Coordinates of C-alpha atoms (C1' of nucleotides) in Angstrom, one line a residue:
Chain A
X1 CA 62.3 124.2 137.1
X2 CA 65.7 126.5 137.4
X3 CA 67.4 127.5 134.1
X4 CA 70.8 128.6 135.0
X5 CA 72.7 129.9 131.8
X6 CA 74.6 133.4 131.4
X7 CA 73.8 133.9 127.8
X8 CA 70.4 135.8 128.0
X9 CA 70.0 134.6 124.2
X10 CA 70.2 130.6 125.4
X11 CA 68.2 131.6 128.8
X12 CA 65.4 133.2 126.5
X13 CA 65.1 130.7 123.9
X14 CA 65.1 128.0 125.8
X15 CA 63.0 128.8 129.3
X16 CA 60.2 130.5 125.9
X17 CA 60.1 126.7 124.7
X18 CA 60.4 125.1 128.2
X19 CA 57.0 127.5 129.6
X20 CA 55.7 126.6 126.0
X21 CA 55.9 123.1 126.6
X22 CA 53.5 123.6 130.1
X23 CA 56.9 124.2 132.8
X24 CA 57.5 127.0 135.1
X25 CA 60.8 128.3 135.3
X26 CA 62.8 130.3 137.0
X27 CA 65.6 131.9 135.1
X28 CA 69.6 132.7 136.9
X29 CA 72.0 133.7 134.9
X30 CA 75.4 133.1 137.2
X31 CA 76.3 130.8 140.6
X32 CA 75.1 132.5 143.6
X33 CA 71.6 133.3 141.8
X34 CA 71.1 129.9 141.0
X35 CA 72.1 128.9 144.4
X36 CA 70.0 131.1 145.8
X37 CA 67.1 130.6 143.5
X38 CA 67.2 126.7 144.6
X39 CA 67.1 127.4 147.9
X40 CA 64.0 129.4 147.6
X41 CA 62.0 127.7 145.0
X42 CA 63.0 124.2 145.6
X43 CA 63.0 123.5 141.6
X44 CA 61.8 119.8 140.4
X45 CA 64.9 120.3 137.9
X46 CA 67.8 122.2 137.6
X47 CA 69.0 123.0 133.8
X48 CA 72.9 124.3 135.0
X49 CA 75.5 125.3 132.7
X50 CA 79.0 124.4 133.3
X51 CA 80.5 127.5 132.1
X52 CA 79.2 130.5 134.4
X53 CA 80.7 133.5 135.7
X54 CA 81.9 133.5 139.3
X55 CA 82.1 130.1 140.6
X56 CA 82.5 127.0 137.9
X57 CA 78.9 125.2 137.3
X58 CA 80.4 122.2 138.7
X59 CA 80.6 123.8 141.6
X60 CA 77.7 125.3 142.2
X61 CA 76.4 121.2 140.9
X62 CA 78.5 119.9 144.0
X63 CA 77.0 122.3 146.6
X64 CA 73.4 122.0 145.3
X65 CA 74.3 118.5 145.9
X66 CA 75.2 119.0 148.9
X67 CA 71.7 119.7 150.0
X68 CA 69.0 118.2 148.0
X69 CA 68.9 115.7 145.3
X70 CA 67.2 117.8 142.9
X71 CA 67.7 116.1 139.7
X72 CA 70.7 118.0 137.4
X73 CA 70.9 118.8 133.6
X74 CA 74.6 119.7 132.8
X75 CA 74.6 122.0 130.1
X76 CA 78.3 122.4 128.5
X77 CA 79.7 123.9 125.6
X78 CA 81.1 122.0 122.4
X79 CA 80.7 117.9 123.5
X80 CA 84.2 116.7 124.2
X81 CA 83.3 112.8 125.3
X82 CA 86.0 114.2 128.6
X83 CA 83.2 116.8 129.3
X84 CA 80.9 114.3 129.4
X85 CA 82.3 111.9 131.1
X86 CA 83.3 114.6 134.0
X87 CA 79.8 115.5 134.4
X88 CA 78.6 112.2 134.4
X89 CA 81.2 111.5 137.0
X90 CA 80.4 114.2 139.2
X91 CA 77.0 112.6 139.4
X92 CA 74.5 114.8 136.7
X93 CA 71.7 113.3 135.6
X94 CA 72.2 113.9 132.1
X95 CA 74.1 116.1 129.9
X96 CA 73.7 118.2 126.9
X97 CA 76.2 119.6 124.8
X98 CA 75.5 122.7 123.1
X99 CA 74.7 124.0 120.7
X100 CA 71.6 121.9 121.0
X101 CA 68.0 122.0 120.1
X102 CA 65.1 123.4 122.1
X103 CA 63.4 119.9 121.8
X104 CA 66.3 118.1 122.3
X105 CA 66.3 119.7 125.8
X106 CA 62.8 119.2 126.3
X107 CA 63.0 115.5 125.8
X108 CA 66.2 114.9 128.1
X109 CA 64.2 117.4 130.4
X110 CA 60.9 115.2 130.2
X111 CA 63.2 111.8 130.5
X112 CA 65.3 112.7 133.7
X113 CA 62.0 113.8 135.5
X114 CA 60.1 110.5 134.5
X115 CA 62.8 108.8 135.9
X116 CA 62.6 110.9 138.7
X117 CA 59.1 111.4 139.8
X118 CA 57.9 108.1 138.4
X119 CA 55.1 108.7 134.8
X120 CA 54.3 111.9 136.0
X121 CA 55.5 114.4 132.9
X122 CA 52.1 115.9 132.0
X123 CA 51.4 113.9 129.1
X124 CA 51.0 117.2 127.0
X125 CA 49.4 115.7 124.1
X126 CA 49.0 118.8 121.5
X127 CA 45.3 119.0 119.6
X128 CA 43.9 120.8 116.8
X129 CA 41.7 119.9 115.0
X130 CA 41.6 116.8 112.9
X131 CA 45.5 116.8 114.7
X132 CA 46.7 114.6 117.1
X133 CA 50.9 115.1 118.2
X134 CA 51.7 112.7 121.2
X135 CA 55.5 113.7 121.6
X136 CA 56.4 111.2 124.1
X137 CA 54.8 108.5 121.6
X138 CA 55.9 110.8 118.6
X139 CA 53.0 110.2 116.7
X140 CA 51.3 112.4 114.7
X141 CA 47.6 111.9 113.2
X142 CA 45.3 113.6 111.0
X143 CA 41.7 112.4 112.2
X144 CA 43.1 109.1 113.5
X145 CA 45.4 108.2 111.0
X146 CA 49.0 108.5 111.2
X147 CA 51.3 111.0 109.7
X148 CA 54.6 109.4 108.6
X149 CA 56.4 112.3 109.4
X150 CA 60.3 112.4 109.6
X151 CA 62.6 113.1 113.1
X152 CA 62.8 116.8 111.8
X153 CA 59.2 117.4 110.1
X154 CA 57.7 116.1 113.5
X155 CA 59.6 118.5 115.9
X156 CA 58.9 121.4 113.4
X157 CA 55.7 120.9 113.7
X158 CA 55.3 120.2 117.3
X159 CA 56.6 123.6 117.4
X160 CA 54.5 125.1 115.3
X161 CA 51.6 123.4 117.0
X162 CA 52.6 125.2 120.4
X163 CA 53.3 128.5 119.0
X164 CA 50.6 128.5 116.7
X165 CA 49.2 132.1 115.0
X166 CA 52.8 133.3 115.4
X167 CA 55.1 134.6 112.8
X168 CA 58.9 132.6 113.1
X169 CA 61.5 133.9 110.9
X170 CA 63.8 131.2 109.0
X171 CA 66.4 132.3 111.6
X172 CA 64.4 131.8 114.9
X173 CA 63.2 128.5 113.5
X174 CA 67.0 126.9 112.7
X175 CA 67.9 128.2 116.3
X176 CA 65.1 126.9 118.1
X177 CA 63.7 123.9 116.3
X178 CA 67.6 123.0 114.9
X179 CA 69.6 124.5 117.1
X180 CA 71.9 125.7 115.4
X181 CA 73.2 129.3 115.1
X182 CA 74.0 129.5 111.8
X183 CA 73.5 127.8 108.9
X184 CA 71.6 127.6 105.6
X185 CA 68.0 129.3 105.9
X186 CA 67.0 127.2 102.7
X187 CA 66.8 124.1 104.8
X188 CA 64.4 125.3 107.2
X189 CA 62.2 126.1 103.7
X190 CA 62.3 122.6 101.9
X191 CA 61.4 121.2 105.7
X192 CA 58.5 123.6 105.5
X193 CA 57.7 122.9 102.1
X194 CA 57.9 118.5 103.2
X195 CA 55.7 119.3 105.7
X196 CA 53.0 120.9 104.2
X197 CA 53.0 118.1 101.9
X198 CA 52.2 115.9 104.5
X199 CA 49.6 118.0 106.8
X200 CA 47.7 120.3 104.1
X201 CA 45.0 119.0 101.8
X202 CA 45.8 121.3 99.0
X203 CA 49.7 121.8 99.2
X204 CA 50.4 124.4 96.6
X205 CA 47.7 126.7 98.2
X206 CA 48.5 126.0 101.7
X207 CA 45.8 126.9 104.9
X208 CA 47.7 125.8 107.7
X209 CA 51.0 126.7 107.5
X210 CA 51.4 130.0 105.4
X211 CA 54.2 132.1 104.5
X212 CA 54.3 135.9 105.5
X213 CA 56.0 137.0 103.0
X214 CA 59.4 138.8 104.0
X215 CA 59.1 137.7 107.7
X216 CA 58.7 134.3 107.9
X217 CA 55.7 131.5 108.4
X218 CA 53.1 131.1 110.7
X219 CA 50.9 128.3 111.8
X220 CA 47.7 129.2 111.7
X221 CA 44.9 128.0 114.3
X222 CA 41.2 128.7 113.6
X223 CA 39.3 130.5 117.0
X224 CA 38.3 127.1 118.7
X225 CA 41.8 126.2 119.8
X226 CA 42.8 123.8 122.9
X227 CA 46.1 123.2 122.6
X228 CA 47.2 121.9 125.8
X229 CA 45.7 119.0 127.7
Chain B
X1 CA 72.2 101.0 153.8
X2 CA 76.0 100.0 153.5
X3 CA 77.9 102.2 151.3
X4 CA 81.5 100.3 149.7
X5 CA 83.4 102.0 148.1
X6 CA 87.2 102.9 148.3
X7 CA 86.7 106.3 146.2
X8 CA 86.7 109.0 148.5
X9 CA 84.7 111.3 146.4
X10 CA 82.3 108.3 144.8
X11 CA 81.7 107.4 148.6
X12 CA 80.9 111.2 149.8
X13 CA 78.9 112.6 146.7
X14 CA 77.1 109.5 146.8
X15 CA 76.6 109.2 150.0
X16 CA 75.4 112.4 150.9
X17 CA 72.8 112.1 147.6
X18 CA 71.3 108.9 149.4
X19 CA 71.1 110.8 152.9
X20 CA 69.7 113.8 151.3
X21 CA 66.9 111.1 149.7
X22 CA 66.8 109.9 153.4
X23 CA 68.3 106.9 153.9
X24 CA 70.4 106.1 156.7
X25 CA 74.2 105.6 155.3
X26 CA 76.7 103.7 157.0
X27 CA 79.8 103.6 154.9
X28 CA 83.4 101.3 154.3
X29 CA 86.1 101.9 152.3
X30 CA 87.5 98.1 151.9
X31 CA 86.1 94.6 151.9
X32 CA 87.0 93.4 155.7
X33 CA 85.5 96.9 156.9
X34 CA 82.4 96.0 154.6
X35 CA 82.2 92.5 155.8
X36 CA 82.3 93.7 159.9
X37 CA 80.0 96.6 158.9
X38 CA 77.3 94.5 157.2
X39 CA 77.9 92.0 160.5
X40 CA 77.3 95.1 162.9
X41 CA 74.4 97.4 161.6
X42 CA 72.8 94.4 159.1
X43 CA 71.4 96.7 156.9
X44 CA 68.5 96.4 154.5
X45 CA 70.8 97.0 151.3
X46 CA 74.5 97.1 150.2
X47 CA 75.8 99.1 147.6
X48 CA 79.0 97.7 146.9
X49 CA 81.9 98.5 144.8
X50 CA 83.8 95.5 142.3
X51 CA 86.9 97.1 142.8
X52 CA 88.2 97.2 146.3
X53 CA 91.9 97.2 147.8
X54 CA 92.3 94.0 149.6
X55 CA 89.5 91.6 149.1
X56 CA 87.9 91.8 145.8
X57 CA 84.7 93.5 145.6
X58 CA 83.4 90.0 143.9
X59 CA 85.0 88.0 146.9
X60 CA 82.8 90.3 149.4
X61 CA 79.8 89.6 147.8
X62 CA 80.4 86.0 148.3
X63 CA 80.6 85.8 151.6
X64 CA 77.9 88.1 152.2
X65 CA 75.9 86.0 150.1
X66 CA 77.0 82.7 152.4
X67 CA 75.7 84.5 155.5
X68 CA 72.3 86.6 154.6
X69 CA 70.1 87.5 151.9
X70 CA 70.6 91.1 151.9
X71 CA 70.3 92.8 148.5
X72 CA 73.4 94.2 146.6
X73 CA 74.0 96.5 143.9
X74 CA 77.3 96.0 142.5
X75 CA 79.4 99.0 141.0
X76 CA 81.5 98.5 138.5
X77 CA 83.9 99.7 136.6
X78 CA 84.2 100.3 133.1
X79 CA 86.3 98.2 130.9
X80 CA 86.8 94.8 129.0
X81 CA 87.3 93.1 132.2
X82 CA 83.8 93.2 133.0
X83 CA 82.5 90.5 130.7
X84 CA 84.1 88.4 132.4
X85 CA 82.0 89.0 135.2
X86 CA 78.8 89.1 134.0
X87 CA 77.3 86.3 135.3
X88 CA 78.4 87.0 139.3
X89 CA 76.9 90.5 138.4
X90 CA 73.4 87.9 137.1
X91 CA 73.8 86.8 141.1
X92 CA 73.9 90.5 142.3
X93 CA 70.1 92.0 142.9
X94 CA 71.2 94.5 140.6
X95 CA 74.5 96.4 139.0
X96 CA 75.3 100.1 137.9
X97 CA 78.6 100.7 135.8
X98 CA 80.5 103.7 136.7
X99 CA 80.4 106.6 136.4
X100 CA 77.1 106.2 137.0
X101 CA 74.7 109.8 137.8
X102 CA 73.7 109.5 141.7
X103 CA 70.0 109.8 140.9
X104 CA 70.0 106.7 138.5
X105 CA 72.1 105.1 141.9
X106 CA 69.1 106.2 144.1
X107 CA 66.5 105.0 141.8
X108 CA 68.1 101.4 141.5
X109 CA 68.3 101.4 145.5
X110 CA 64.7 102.3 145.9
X111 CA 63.9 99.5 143.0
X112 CA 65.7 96.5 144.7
X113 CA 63.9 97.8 148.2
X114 CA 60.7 97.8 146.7
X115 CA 61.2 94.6 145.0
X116 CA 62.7 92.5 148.6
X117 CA 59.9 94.6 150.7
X118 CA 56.8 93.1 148.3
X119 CA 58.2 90.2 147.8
X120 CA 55.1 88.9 149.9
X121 CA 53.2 90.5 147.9
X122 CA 52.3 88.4 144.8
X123 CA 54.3 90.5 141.8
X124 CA 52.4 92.3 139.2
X125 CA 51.7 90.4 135.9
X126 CA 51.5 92.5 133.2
X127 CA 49.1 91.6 130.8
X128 CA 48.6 93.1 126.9
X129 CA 46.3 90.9 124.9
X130 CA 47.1 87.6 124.0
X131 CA 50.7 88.7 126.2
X132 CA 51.3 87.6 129.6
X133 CA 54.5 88.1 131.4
X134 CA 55.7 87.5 135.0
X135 CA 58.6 89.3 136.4
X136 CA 58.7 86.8 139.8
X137 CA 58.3 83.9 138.0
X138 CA 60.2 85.0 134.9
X139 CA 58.0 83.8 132.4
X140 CA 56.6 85.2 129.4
X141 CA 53.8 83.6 127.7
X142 CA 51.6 84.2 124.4
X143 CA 48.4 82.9 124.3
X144 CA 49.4 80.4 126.8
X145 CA 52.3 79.1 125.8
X146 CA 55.5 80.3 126.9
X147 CA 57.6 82.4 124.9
X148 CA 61.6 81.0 125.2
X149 CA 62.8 84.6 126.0
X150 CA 66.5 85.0 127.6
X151 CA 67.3 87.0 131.0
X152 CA 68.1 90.3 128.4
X153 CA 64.9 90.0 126.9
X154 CA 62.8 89.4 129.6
X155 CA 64.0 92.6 130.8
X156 CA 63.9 94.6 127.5
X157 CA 60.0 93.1 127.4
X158 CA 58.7 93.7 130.5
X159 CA 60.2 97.1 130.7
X160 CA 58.8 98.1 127.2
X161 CA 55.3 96.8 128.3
X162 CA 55.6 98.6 131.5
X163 CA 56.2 102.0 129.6
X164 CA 53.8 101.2 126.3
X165 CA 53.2 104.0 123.8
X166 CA 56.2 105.7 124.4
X167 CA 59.6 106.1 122.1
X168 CA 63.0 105.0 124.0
X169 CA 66.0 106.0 122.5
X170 CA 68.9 103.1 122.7
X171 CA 70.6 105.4 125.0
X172 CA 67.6 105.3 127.1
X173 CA 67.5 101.1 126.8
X174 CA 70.8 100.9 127.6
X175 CA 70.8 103.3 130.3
X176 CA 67.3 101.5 131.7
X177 CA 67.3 98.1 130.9
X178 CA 71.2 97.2 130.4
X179 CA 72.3 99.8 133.6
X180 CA 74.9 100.7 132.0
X181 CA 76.1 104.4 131.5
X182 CA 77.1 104.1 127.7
X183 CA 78.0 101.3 125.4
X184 CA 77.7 99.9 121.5
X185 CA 74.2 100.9 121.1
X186 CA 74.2 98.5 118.7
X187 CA 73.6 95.9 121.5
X188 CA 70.2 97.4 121.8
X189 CA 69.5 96.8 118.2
X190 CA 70.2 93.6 118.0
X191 CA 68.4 92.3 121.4
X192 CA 65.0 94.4 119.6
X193 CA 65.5 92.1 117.1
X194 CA 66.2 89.3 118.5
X195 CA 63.0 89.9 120.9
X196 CA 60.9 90.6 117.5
X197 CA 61.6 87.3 116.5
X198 CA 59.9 85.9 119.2
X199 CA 57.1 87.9 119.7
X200 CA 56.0 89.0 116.7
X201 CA 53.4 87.6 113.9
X202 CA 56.0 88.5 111.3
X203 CA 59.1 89.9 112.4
X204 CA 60.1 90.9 109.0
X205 CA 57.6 93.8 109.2
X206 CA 56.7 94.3 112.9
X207 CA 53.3 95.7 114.6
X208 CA 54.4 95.8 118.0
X209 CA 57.8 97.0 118.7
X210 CA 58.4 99.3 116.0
X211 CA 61.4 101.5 115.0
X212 CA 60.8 105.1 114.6
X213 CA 63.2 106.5 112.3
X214 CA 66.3 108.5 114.2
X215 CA 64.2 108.1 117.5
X216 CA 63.9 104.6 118.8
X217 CA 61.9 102.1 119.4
X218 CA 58.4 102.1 120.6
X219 CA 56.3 99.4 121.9
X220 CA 52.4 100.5 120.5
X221 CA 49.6 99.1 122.6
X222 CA 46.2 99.0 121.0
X223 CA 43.1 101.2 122.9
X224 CA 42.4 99.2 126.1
X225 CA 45.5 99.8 127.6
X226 CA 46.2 98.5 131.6
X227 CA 49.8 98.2 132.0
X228 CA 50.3 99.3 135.9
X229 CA 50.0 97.2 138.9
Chain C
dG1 C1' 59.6 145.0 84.5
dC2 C1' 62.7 144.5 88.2
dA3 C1' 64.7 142.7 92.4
dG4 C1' 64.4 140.2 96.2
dG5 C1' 62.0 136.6 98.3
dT6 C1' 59.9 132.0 98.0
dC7 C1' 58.9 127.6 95.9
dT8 C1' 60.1 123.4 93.7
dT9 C1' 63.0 119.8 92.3
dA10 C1' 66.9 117.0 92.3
dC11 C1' 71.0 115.0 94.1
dG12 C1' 74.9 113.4 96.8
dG13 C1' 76.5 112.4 101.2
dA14 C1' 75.7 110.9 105.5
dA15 C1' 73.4 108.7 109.0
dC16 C1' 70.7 105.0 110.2
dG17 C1' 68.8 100.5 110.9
dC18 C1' 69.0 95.7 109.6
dG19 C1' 70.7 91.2 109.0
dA20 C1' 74.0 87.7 109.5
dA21 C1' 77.8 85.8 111.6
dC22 C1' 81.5 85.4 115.0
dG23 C1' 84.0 84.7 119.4
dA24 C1' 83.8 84.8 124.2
dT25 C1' 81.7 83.3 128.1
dT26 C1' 78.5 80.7 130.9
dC27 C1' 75.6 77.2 132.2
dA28 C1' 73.7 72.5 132.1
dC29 C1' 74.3 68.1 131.6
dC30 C1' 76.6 64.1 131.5
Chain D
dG1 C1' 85.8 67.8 135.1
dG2 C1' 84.9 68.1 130.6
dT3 C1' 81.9 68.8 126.8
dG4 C1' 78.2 70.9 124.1
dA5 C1' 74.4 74.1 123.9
dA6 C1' 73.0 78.7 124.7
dT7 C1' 73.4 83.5 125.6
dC8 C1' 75.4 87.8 124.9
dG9 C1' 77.9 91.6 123.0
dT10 C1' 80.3 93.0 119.1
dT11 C1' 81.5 93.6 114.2
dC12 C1' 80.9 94.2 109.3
dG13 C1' 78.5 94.9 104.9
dC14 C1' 74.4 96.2 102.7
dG15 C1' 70.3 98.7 101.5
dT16 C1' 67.4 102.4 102.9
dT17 C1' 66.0 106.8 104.6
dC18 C1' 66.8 111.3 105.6
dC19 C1' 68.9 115.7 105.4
dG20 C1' 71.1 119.8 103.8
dT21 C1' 72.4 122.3 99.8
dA22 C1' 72.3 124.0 95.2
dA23 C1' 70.0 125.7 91.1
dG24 C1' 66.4 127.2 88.5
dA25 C1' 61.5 128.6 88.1
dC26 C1' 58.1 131.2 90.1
dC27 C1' 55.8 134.8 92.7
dT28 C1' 55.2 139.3 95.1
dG29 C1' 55.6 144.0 96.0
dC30 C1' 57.2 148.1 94.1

DNA sequence: GCAGGTCTTACGGAACGCGAACGATTCACC
DNA sequence: GGTGAATCGTTCGCGTTCCGTAAGACCTGC
């Protein structure tokens, strides 16, 4: 897959989550790169913003066009239904507006290429455990039974699940899991606090999902840990 | 194939998409060209825009349709006027609204070849439990007897128990099922429900179809689960 | 004991899904 | 051709769920 975006902090975040999530991409960060990176990698997908330095990302969309039919995710700032509409137009595949979340973009990612190839996304269910996370199903079980978690609990904790033994700040987790810049850091710690309610046995003394205190949480995974499948 | 369309740039982008997918793309810009184009070259499938200077796109189709049997995926535009047509679209082999993304255009063309091509073939019946359904015949049965379902929620069934154990956004339904590019996604809502009410022990609280909570809807498949072929 | 960080609880607004009903349109049947 | 049934997409009101924020209690490190 080819991530084309100019703002290293986007690229970063999101190819981090996208290689998390079991892809291989290839980063470019302005037109001719990414044109030259399709060329020579012949990407399944191509993540494109529309706003690049040098040539317009529509652009560079209408000449990758011109020679493959490489599936195309138009990334655009601030969703003005025109922008969307435009890219549509122009013939994208899909379209995100940003800011957006890291899952959000994983699961327009995953739909455009099921279309594309057929079933084939790799079915990454995430294990641990007693835990079962099917995103594509988006249901998440605790020895067989079924955690009612909520939209936002269940993509905090797929995250969590594929990062686990790793500190996140507050910050890192309302850009990557929200997707939002900014914001109120308290939110991402009641969502914490909800979902340890639902996955820990004790919840006041929690084992899973613990606090390092002054940096941030981490979700912690015993030594016997296959994650992917 | 047999490109109509009186849009320069809808004709080229497309165009070029389906010859980069390798097809073989003869192209007109208005109904008579169309009409002596399909005469000359017969091709396997016409793509063929609504809106046309001179002959309506609709007009076209009709005497296509007097002559051969030759699929057609109608384009149309958006706008109130399309209700209207609705049912001639029900005679075309299938129907994209615009602006439509040139994968999703490739895809339908590869659908409608594969379904005239294996039309020898006897069609796959999918099969879950007590659930039988048909897609040649058009008939959906529980338990043996036949289950009064409408064109829309044929469609919406089969394609749910063709992709079980998975959550579809109503974007995704419309997109899929509907064809169309965006819509009142409330459309989707009510057709779930209308299809719950017909397939489900007790609709009030369904099993099968289920709403996940600012998701979609999933259809959940118990253990043995053989949906393919 | 203090200060800053973290947990807990509660609450209002917003988003969401549901149900019912309504025209418009089409199709089938007379 | 005309009439009635059926389908489809839309609209509106209602109840529910979820989410983000605020405020106070609690805890940790110094």
């Amino acid at each position: 897959m080819l991530l084309v975006d100019d703002d290293p902090t986007v690229a970063e975040v999101a190819s981090s989550y996208l290689r998390a999530t079991g892809f291989v991409v290839e980063e470019a960060s302005d037109g001719f790169a990414a044109l030259e990176a399709a060329e020579r990698v012949a990407p399944d997908l191509i993540v494109l913003d529309r706003m690049l330095p040098g040539i317009d990302g529509l652009e560079v969309f209408r000449r990758l066009r011109e020679r493959s039919s490489t599936p195309v995710i138009l990334l655009t700032a601030l969703g003005s239904e025109d922008d969307r509409i435009a890219g549509l137009e122009a013939g994208a595949d899909d379209y995100l507006s940003k800011p957006f979340s890291t899952r959000e973009l994983v699961l327009r990612v995953q739909s455009v290429l099921r279309r594309s190839i057929g079933e084939f996304t790799p079915e990454s269910v995430l294990e641990y455990g007693e835990f079962r996370l099917d995103p594509s199903a988006h249901v998440a079980t605790r020895a067989g039974v079924e955690l009612a978690l909520t939209a936002r609990e269940f993509d905090l904790f797929e995250f969590l699940l594929k990062h686990p033994n790793q500190v996140f700040s507050r910050e890192e987790l309302l850009r990557t899991v929200w997707g939002w810049t900014y914001g109120d850091l308290s939110t991402v710690t009641v969502h914490v606090r909800r979902l340890r309610e639902k996955i820990e046995r004790d919840p006041r003394s929690p084992v899973l999902l613990t606090t390092v205190w002054g940096v941030g949480y981490r979700f912690t995974m015993g030594g016997a840990s296959d994650a992917v499948v």
